[in-house]
């Protein structure tokens, strides 16, 4: 968006001073604190003045920093230089972090024998119209294409998975033409269109793991074990993260007592049980009173609502059983899950929580939600059983049981930062920087680069040499390269190149240097080791 | 889309018989040939009858196969079970191939010291409105979002890269706040909206490699070397693939002779040179006559057009120099590129072709295009120098030289198939399939799976046991697992599990089996080796 700020705004911002770099002295710390307070005040004022949800405090700060840096000249900056609202660019440093996280997702999935799949980011809107009281269609990034089709950037992956499975299913018989169970995973980008909330992203990536074709709790257990394996692999233990477990089937028993029965349609044709779940899911956010009111809207009287809310507070499976007044198959299932989790070695992560129902209408059985134990972040992951979704799409023969979870890329990153579990992402991963002393040696430098690459090395051939050798070495050092090859006339006339190993020091603490014959570049390692030992 | 076929259609299709599986006998081969001819005839007829560009022969065949398989019952199939027109789903087998190809892209990029970046698939339409006679905006997958913003699924990545670099640039001074040169790569999904052509996809992935901040031919050389390295790594030699090289700067000299000068605007405000390039790019498709006519439309008379067309046929750099009548800096640059390519060891792939200009308006210097030597496929990759694009977006101070290429994922796959260079993608990559003999042993099986995973193994714990041990072994064998662990009561009572190594045979040609203590699962390799040697 073009900048709404005047030269006066920028001058005011600039008058607070600039951000500190490096470690501050106590005096600087004080100044920084004062600056922060002034900036914060101005940002709050501008948020009010602008009254535009796109101009969050963060964005205002970024824009004013930029304008101040550019000398206060408020030029017309084309809006298209920003990506669309609520989207992220991944520059190489951010990309490295993302790749690291996605590799962890993939490693876990592979450890558990899951196969990767993918599908286009665009889907038909119809795929998400499930008539179940969810707000998902309102919040979709949907549009009408040039042929009049109603399409959307996918809000979530589960309906796509259902569609893909059904495309390999005989809809007349329900027979799936793939060997069941399927254990599939994907890391799709998902989109939503929210106009109301400030500073929230419109896209995120979501690791999806699903098991198709297993109608019992072993499938839930496997998914939960995978999530715990993932947390462990990041160094996040059960003291930092928990997974709340509940069962919609248990909730079904509770609600049935109050005449809310599954499969029962309301006047809009929506499933009244699913609607109740969507309402109950809001308990944390809107509180008991508001939930009671919303339940009233679907025909639940106050007394029933009170009883339901009490059931949701049951601290253990036993307490809930007592509340219901009888054992049921679905309670037994939850018990079995906890029992098996013990043997699987993941029970430290799991807690029973009768109030967890998840906001998606399609869940039918056990549901879960990972949370940070300090209670500061949004849900880290959510999942559950959805045994009727494929039937909804494919018809009555397609009663194919499914369980799955979705694990976003944002909250886990916040958690990793808080727990100090993000590794350092320094260095470019380059083995060699190759530099030609002068333009006439560029061909030789290219040839040497090709030879090093043929040995499996990553080589950054510098297209233009720096001003001098020292500057070139500095460049190589800063990018985190292991070695620098300097292609200079003297050495080339002797058919060798000078290799400086930036990470291996000799006895005097200097970087080891060796001359390596250009036709024996595969021997550099040995030469360096030899020189280092001298 | 819902099926347009009647039960009669399906019955006719089914009457031709079904597709053969496995290796056919000579008699079957004959029948298959007859079937193919009948099917082909029917498909052609239906294409005419339906007269709908969405119903291509391929799609008709797929739909009729499906309907025939489903017993001819023509049920109403919801349109949303197909993804949007022209998009691809990646089931695990296709995903494996795609991951393999992308890994090759990434390995090459890393070999050359390029850093990965990414950006959202959605961009502002403005980013692509360059007023240069390209058809790119017409063919975009663009729409107006709920806030009235004109956005589009990105048709290509280069404008996004330009935007990202400019967001790290002081637009007032042109100073880039990143260490130049940038060597960046990405593998974005790109979209277009074509209504006219049949069977063409609306999305593809495109490997992009760019160098920002180098104003001379060493940058082009580096990108070409990377492309050749990639071809070599796939086993595709210069006998199968070539890269045509030309220079728009040379073409500039040719066109200047006929008064088409760079920077000269026509009445629409478009750059007349860029427009001429876009026209000339069509030569292969529409022929010399049509090009002459189009050039007439931007004010080039027939005589000039003839001279231009002749120049485009120059077989060598020397011949083109002769045609121009003088050496020029830009010709010199092309010569230097070919010279350096020789030293870099990639000249076998390169050919000079004066007619290559590429269809994008923003190219300013050397351009290239990879092609299959048999001349059967579309361009495999295209690239070139675009020194003015950042200036166009960021203003006159942003004269930041760039070179890059885009390498699609579709044509290279066709080529790999034709050349028989695709590896086999068998097996699930699973090390162990773990199976519990009975439900009460599932907890033990889970525990053992966790232990094997802790050793770094990929473990497929079977949620439900098969009917019998044999069926379980068959499942493990079919999925390509290396070993099968069977958790049975006898062994568990002795604190061991039976491990069958499906890929290691003993002297009698039987799969090796060992009993391994459950608390020493990290010794399985040794036990298997020992048993195999017996």
Coordinates of C-alpha atoms in Angstrom, one line a residue, chain A residues 40-494:
Chain A
X40 CA 5.0 3.0 21.1
X41 CA 3.0 6.1 21.9
X42 CA 3.3 7.4 18.4
X43 CA 2.3 4.1 16.9
X44 CA -0.8 3.8 19.1
X45 CA -1.8 7.3 18.0
X46 CA -1.3 6.5 14.3
X47 CA -3.3 3.3 14.6
X48 CA -6.2 5.4 15.8
X49 CA -5.6 8.1 13.2
X50 CA -5.3 5.7 10.3
X51 CA -8.1 3.5 11.5
X52 CA -7.2 0.9 8.8
X53 CA -6.8 -2.8 9.9
X54 CA -3.9 -3.1 7.5
X55 CA -1.8 -0.5 9.3
X56 CA -0.9 -2.5 12.4
X57 CA 1.6 -1.1 14.9
X58 CA 4.2 -3.4 13.5
X59 CA 3.6 -2.3 10.0
X60 CA 3.6 1.4 11.0
X61 CA 7.0 0.9 12.7
X62 CA 8.5 -0.8 9.7
X63 CA 7.3 1.8 7.3
X64 CA 8.5 4.7 9.5
X65 CA 11.8 3.1 10.0
X66 CA 12.2 2.7 6.2
X67 CA 11.1 6.3 5.5
X68 CA 13.4 7.7 8.2
X69 CA 16.3 5.7 6.8
X70 CA 15.6 7.0 3.3
X71 CA 16.2 10.5 4.6
X72 CA 12.7 11.5 5.3
X73 CA 11.9 11.9 1.6
X74 CA 8.4 10.6 1.4
X75 CA 8.3 9.3 -2.1
X76 CA 5.4 7.6 -3.7
X77 CA 6.2 3.9 -3.2
X78 CA 4.2 1.5 -5.4
X79 CA 1.9 -0.6 -3.3
X80 CA 2.8 -3.7 -5.3
X81 CA 6.3 -3.7 -3.8
X82 CA 4.6 -5.2 -0.8
X83 CA 3.1 -8.7 -1.3
X84 CA -0.7 -8.9 -0.7
X85 CA -1.8 -8.1 2.8
X86 CA -1.1 -10.8 5.4
X87 CA 1.5 -12.7 3.3
X88 CA 5.1 -13.5 4.0
X89 CA 8.2 -13.3 1.9
X90 CA 10.9 -15.8 2.7
X91 CA 14.3 -14.3 2.2
X92 CA 17.2 -16.7 2.3
X93 CA 17.7 -16.4 6.1
X94 CA 14.0 -17.1 6.8
X95 CA 13.9 -19.8 4.1
X96 CA 16.7 -21.7 5.9
X97 CA 14.6 -21.7 9.1
X98 CA 11.5 -22.8 7.2
X99 CA 13.4 -25.6 5.3
X100 CA 14.8 -26.8 8.7
X101 CA 11.3 -27.0 10.2
X102 CA 9.9 -28.7 7.1
X103 CA 12.7 -31.2 7.1
X104 CA 11.8 -32.0 10.7
X105 CA 8.2 -32.5 9.6
X106 CA 9.3 -34.8 6.8
X107 CA 11.8 -36.8 9.0
X108 CA 9.1 -37.5 11.5
X109 CA 6.6 -38.5 8.8
X110 CA 9.2 -40.9 7.3
X111 CA 10.1 -42.3 10.6
X112 CA 6.5 -43.4 10.9
X113 CA 6.2 -44.7 7.3
X114 CA 4.0 -41.9 6.0
X115 CA 4.0 -41.1 2.3
X116 CA 4.0 -37.5 1.0
X117 CA 1.3 -36.1 -1.4
X118 CA 0.3 -32.7 -2.6
X119 CA -2.5 -30.9 -4.5
X120 CA -3.0 -27.5 -6.0
X121 CA -3.6 -24.5 -3.7
X122 CA -6.8 -23.8 -5.5
X123 CA -10.0 -25.8 -4.9
X124 CA -13.7 -25.6 -5.7
X125 CA -15.6 -23.6 -3.0
X126 CA -18.2 -26.4 -2.9
X127 CA -15.6 -28.7 -1.2
X128 CA -15.9 -26.5 1.9
X129 CA -19.6 -26.0 2.1
X130 CA -20.5 -28.5 4.7
X131 CA -23.5 -26.8 6.2
X132 CA -22.4 -27.3 9.7
X133 CA -22.3 -24.0 11.4
X134 CA -18.6 -23.4 10.8
X135 CA -17.4 -20.0 9.7
X136 CA -14.9 -21.4 7.3
X137 CA -16.6 -20.3 4.1
X138 CA -16.9 -16.7 5.3
X139 CA -13.3 -16.6 6.0
X140 CA -12.1 -18.2 2.8
X141 CA -9.9 -16.6 0.2
X142 CA -12.5 -17.4 -2.5
X143 CA -13.3 -15.8 -5.8
X144 CA -15.0 -16.4 -9.1
X145 CA -12.6 -17.3 -11.9
X146 CA -12.8 -16.1 -15.5
X147 CA -15.0 -19.1 -16.5
X148 CA -17.4 -18.4 -13.6
X149 CA -16.2 -21.2 -11.4
X150 CA -16.3 -20.5 -7.7
X151 CA -12.9 -21.4 -6.4
X152 CA -10.8 -20.6 -3.4
X153 CA -7.3 -20.7 -2.1
X154 CA -7.6 -23.8 0.2
X155 CA -8.4 -23.0 3.8
X156 CA -7.3 -26.4 5.0
X157 CA -6.0 -29.7 3.5
X158 CA -8.4 -32.3 4.9
X159 CA -11.2 -31.9 2.2
X160 CA -8.5 -32.1 -0.5
X161 CA -7.3 -35.4 1.0
X162 CA -10.9 -36.6 1.1
X163 CA -11.3 -35.7 -2.6
X164 CA -8.1 -37.4 -3.6
X165 CA -9.0 -40.6 -1.8
X166 CA -12.5 -40.5 -3.3
X167 CA -11.0 -40.2 -6.8
X168 CA -9.4 -43.6 -6.2
X169 CA -12.7 -45.0 -4.8
X170 CA -15.5 -46.7 -6.6
X171 CA -18.4 -44.5 -5.4
X172 CA -20.9 -47.2 -6.1
X173 CA -19.3 -49.8 -3.9
X174 CA -17.1 -47.7 -1.6
X175 CA -14.1 -49.8 -2.6
X176 CA -10.8 -47.9 -2.5
X177 CA -8.4 -48.7 -5.3
X178 CA -5.3 -48.2 -3.0
X179 CA -4.0 -50.5 -0.3
X180 CA -5.5 -49.4 3.0
X181 CA -4.6 -48.1 5.4
X182 CA -3.2 -45.0 3.8
X183 CA -0.7 -43.1 5.9
X184 CA -0.2 -39.8 4.1
X185 CA 1.3 -36.5 4.9
X186 CA 1.7 -33.1 3.2
X187 CA 2.9 -29.6 4.1
X188 CA 0.5 -27.4 2.1
X189 CA 0.1 -23.6 2.3
X190 CA -3.4 -22.7 3.5
X191 CA -5.2 -19.4 3.2
X192 CA -7.9 -17.5 4.9
X193 CA -9.4 -14.0 4.4
X194 CA -9.9 -12.1 7.6
X195 CA -10.8 -8.5 7.5
X196 CA -11.5 -7.9 11.1
X197 CA -8.4 -8.9 13.1
X198 CA -5.3 -6.9 13.1
X199 CA -1.9 -8.3 12.3
X200 CA -3.0 -11.8 11.6
X201 CA -1.5 -13.6 8.6
X202 CA -3.7 -14.7 5.8
X203 CA -1.5 -17.7 4.9
X204 CA 0.4 -20.3 6.8
X205 CA 1.9 -23.7 6.1
X206 CA 0.3 -26.7 7.8
X207 CA 1.9 -30.1 8.2
X208 CA -1.0 -32.6 7.7
X209 CA -0.7 -36.3 8.8
X210 CA -3.6 -38.6 8.1
X211 CA -4.5 -42.3 8.4
X212 CA -7.3 -43.5 6.1
X213 CA -9.0 -46.8 6.6
X214 CA -8.5 -47.6 10.3
X215 CA -11.6 -47.5 12.5
X216 CA -10.1 -47.9 15.9
X217 CA -7.9 -46.0 18.3
X218 CA -4.6 -47.4 17.1
X219 CA -4.7 -44.8 14.3
X220 CA -5.1 -41.9 16.8
X221 CA -2.3 -43.4 18.8
X222 CA 0.1 -43.5 15.9
X223 CA -0.6 -39.9 15.0
X224 CA -0.1 -38.7 18.6
X225 CA 3.1 -40.7 18.8
X226 CA 4.3 -39.0 15.6
X227 CA 3.5 -35.6 17.0
X228 CA 5.4 -36.4 20.3
X229 CA 8.3 -37.8 18.3
X230 CA 8.4 -34.5 16.4
X231 CA 8.4 -32.5 19.7
X232 CA 11.1 -34.7 21.1
X233 CA 13.2 -34.3 18.0
X234 CA 13.1 -30.5 18.5
X235 CA 14.1 -30.9 22.1
X236 CA 10.6 -29.9 23.3
X237 CA 9.7 -32.1 26.2
X238 CA 6.4 -32.8 28.0
X239 CA 7.2 -30.1 30.5
X240 CA 6.9 -27.5 27.7
X241 CA 4.1 -29.0 25.7
X242 CA 1.0 -31.1 26.3
X243 CA -1.7 -32.6 24.2
X244 CA -5.3 -32.3 25.4
X245 CA -7.4 -35.4 24.5
X246 CA -11.1 -35.7 24.4
X247 CA -13.7 -37.6 22.4
X248 CA -16.7 -36.2 20.5
X249 CA -18.2 -39.6 20.9
X250 CA -18.1 -39.0 24.7
X251 CA -19.6 -35.5 24.3
X252 CA -22.2 -37.2 22.1
X253 CA -23.3 -39.2 25.1
X254 CA -23.4 -36.1 27.3
X255 CA -25.4 -34.1 24.7
X256 CA -27.7 -37.0 24.0
X257 CA -28.9 -36.7 27.6
X258 CA -30.1 -33.3 26.7
X259 CA -31.7 -34.4 23.5
X260 CA -29.1 -33.1 21.1
X261 CA -28.6 -36.1 19.0
X262 CA -26.0 -36.7 16.3
X263 CA -27.5 -36.8 12.7
X264 CA -30.4 -34.7 13.9
X265 CA -30.9 -31.8 11.4
X266 CA -32.0 -28.3 12.4
X267 CA -34.1 -26.1 10.2
X268 CA -31.1 -25.1 8.0
X269 CA -30.3 -28.7 7.3
X270 CA -27.2 -28.5 9.5
X271 CA -26.2 -31.3 11.9
X272 CA -27.3 -30.0 15.3
X273 CA -24.6 -32.0 17.1
X274 CA -21.8 -30.5 14.9
X275 CA -23.2 -27.1 15.6
X276 CA -23.1 -27.6 19.3
X277 CA -19.5 -28.7 19.0
X278 CA -18.6 -25.6 17.1
X279 CA -20.2 -23.5 19.8
X280 CA -18.6 -25.4 22.7
X281 CA -15.2 -25.0 21.0
X282 CA -15.5 -21.3 21.7
X283 CA -15.8 -21.8 25.5
X284 CA -12.2 -20.7 26.1
X285 CA -12.6 -17.6 24.1
X286 CA -16.1 -16.4 24.9
X287 CA -16.8 -17.9 28.3
X288 CA -19.6 -20.0 29.8
X289 CA -22.3 -17.4 29.7
X290 CA -21.9 -16.7 26.0
X291 CA -21.8 -20.4 25.2
X292 CA -25.0 -20.9 27.2
X293 CA -26.6 -18.2 25.1
X294 CA -25.4 -19.6 21.8
X295 CA -26.6 -23.1 22.8
X296 CA -30.0 -21.5 23.6
X297 CA -30.0 -20.5 19.9
X298 CA -30.0 -24.1 18.8
X299 CA -32.7 -25.1 21.3
X300 CA -30.7 -26.1 24.5
X301 CA -32.3 -24.7 27.6
X302 CA -30.3 -23.1 30.4
X303 CA -30.5 -26.0 32.8
X304 CA -29.1 -28.4 30.1
X305 CA -26.4 -26.0 29.2
X306 CA -25.3 -25.8 32.8
X307 CA -25.1 -29.6 33.0
X308 CA -23.2 -29.7 29.8
X309 CA -20.7 -27.0 31.0
X310 CA -20.2 -29.0 34.1
X311 CA -19.5 -32.2 32.2
X312 CA -16.8 -30.3 30.2
X313 CA -15.0 -29.5 33.4
X314 CA -14.6 -33.2 34.4
X315 CA -10.9 -33.4 35.3
X316 CA -10.5 -37.1 34.5
X317 CA -12.1 -39.9 32.4
X318 CA -13.4 -41.4 35.6
X319 CA -15.1 -38.1 36.7
X320 CA -16.7 -37.8 33.3
X321 CA -17.9 -41.4 33.5
X322 CA -19.5 -40.6 36.8
X323 CA -21.1 -37.5 35.3
X324 CA -22.6 -39.6 32.5
X325 CA -23.6 -42.2 34.9
X326 CA -22.5 -45.2 32.8
X327 CA -19.5 -46.7 31.0
X328 CA -19.8 -46.3 27.2
X329 CA -17.8 -47.7 24.3
X330 CA -16.5 -44.2 23.6
X331 CA -15.2 -43.7 27.1
X332 CA -13.6 -47.1 26.9
X333 CA -11.8 -46.0 23.7
X334 CA -10.4 -43.0 25.5
X335 CA -9.2 -45.2 28.3
X336 CA -7.5 -47.6 25.8
X337 CA -5.8 -44.7 24.1
X338 CA -4.2 -43.5 27.4
X339 CA -3.2 -47.1 28.2
X340 CA -1.5 -47.7 24.9
X341 CA 0.2 -44.2 25.1
X342 CA 1.8 -45.5 28.3
X343 CA 3.4 -48.4 26.5
X344 CA 4.3 -46.2 23.6
X345 CA 6.2 -43.9 25.9
X346 CA 4.2 -40.8 25.1
X347 CA 1.9 -40.5 28.0
X348 CA 3.8 -37.7 29.6
X349 CA 2.6 -35.5 26.8
X350 CA -1.1 -36.4 27.1
X351 CA -3.8 -35.0 29.3
X352 CA -7.5 -35.6 29.4
X353 CA -9.6 -32.5 28.8
X354 CA -13.3 -32.9 28.5
X355 CA -13.7 -29.4 27.1
X356 CA -11.7 -29.9 23.9
X357 CA -13.9 -30.4 20.9
X358 CA -12.1 -28.5 18.1
X359 CA -13.8 -26.1 15.8
X360 CA -14.2 -28.2 12.7
X361 CA -17.6 -29.7 12.2
X362 CA -16.5 -32.9 10.6
X363 CA -14.9 -34.6 13.7
X364 CA -16.7 -37.6 15.0
X365 CA -14.5 -39.3 17.6
X366 CA -11.4 -38.6 19.5
X367 CA -10.1 -35.1 19.1
X368 CA -6.9 -33.4 20.4
X369 CA -5.1 -30.2 20.6
X370 CA -1.4 -29.5 21.5
X371 CA -0.8 -26.5 23.8
X372 CA 2.2 -24.9 25.5
X373 CA 2.2 -25.6 29.2
X374 CA 2.7 -21.9 30.0
X375 CA -0.6 -21.1 28.4
X376 CA 0.7 -18.2 26.3
X377 CA 0.3 -19.4 22.8
X378 CA -2.6 -20.4 20.6
X379 CA -3.1 -24.2 19.9
X380 CA 0.1 -25.7 18.4
X381 CA -1.7 -28.5 16.6
X382 CA -5.1 -30.0 16.4
X383 CA -6.5 -33.2 15.1
X384 CA -9.1 -35.9 15.4
X385 CA -11.2 -38.6 13.9
X386 CA -13.5 -37.8 11.0
X387 CA -15.3 -40.9 9.9
X388 CA -18.1 -39.3 8.0
X389 CA -16.4 -36.8 5.8
X390 CA -15.8 -39.1 2.8
X391 CA -19.4 -40.3 3.0
X392 CA -20.5 -36.7 2.9
X393 CA -18.6 -36.1 -0.3
X394 CA -18.8 -39.5 -2.0
X395 CA -22.1 -40.9 -1.0
X396 CA -23.4 -43.5 1.5
X397 CA -21.1 -46.3 0.3
X398 CA -18.0 -44.3 1.1
X399 CA -17.9 -44.9 4.8
X400 CA -14.2 -44.8 5.1
X401 CA -12.8 -44.0 8.6
X402 CA -10.1 -41.3 8.8
X403 CA -8.0 -39.6 11.5
X404 CA -5.6 -36.8 11.0
X405 CA -4.0 -33.7 12.4
X406 CA -2.9 -30.3 11.1
X407 CA 0.2 -28.6 12.5
X408 CA 0.8 -25.0 11.6
X409 CA 4.2 -23.5 11.0
X410 CA 3.8 -20.3 13.0
X411 CA 3.0 -21.2 16.6
X412 CA 5.7 -23.8 16.8
X413 CA 8.2 -21.3 15.7
X414 CA 7.1 -18.9 18.4
X415 CA 7.5 -21.8 20.9
X416 CA 10.9 -22.7 19.6
X417 CA 12.1 -19.2 20.0
X418 CA 10.7 -18.9 23.5
X419 CA 12.3 -22.2 24.5
X420 CA 15.6 -21.2 22.9
X421 CA 15.5 -24.4 20.8
X422 CA 16.1 -22.9 17.3
X423 CA 19.5 -23.9 16.0
X424 CA 21.9 -21.3 14.6
X425 CA 21.5 -20.9 10.9
X426 CA 24.9 -19.4 10.1
X427 CA 26.9 -19.9 7.0
X428 CA 25.9 -20.3 3.4
X429 CA 26.7 -24.0 3.3
X430 CA 29.4 -23.2 0.6
X431 CA 32.5 -25.3 0.6
X432 CA 34.7 -23.2 -1.7
X433 CA 34.7 -19.6 -2.8
X434 CA 36.7 -19.4 -6.0
X435 CA 38.1 -16.0 -7.0
X436 CA 40.0 -15.0 -10.2
X437 CA 42.8 -12.5 -9.7
X438 CA 42.0 -10.8 -12.9
X439 CA 39.4 -11.1 -15.7
X440 CA 41.8 -13.1 -18.0
X441 CA 41.9 -15.8 -15.4
X442 CA 38.2 -16.2 -15.1
X443 CA 38.1 -19.1 -17.5
X444 CA 40.7 -20.9 -15.4
X445 CA 38.7 -20.1 -12.3
X446 CA 35.5 -21.5 -13.9
X447 CA 37.4 -24.7 -14.9
X448 CA 38.6 -25.2 -11.3
X449 CA 35.1 -24.6 -10.0
X450 CA 33.7 -27.2 -12.3
X451 CA 36.3 -29.7 -11.1
X452 CA 35.6 -29.0 -7.4
X453 CA 31.8 -29.4 -8.1
X454 CA 32.5 -32.7 -9.8
X455 CA 34.1 -33.8 -6.4
X456 CA 30.7 -33.0 -4.8
X457 CA 31.6 -29.7 -3.4
X458 CA 29.4 -26.5 -3.3
X459 CA 31.4 -23.8 -5.0
X460 CA 30.7 -20.1 -5.1
X461 CA 32.6 -18.7 -8.1
X462 CA 32.8 -15.0 -7.7
X463 CA 31.5 -13.3 -10.9
X464 CA 33.5 -10.2 -10.2
X465 CA 36.6 -10.1 -8.1
X466 CA 36.7 -7.8 -5.1
X467 CA 39.0 -4.8 -5.0
X468 CA 41.8 -6.9 -3.7
X469 CA 42.7 -10.3 -2.3
X470 CA 42.0 -9.3 1.2
X471 CA 38.5 -8.1 0.4
X472 CA 37.9 -11.4 -1.4
X473 CA 39.0 -13.4 1.6
X474 CA 36.8 -11.3 3.8
X475 CA 33.8 -12.1 1.6
X476 CA 34.6 -15.8 1.7
X477 CA 34.9 -15.7 5.5
X478 CA 31.7 -13.7 6.0
X479 CA 29.6 -16.1 3.9
X480 CA 30.8 -18.9 6.1
X481 CA 32.7 -20.8 3.3
X482 CA 35.1 -23.4 4.4
X483 CA 37.9 -22.7 1.9
X484 CA 39.0 -20.0 -0.5
X485 CA 40.7 -20.7 -3.8
X486 CA 42.6 -17.8 -5.3
X487 CA 43.4 -18.2 -9.0
X488 CA 46.4 -16.0 -9.6
X489 CA 48.9 -15.8 -12.5
X490 CA 52.0 -17.1 -10.6
X491 CA 50.4 -20.2 -9.3
X492 CA 48.5 -20.9 -12.6
X493 CA 51.8 -20.7 -14.5
X494 CA 53.0 -23.5 -12.2

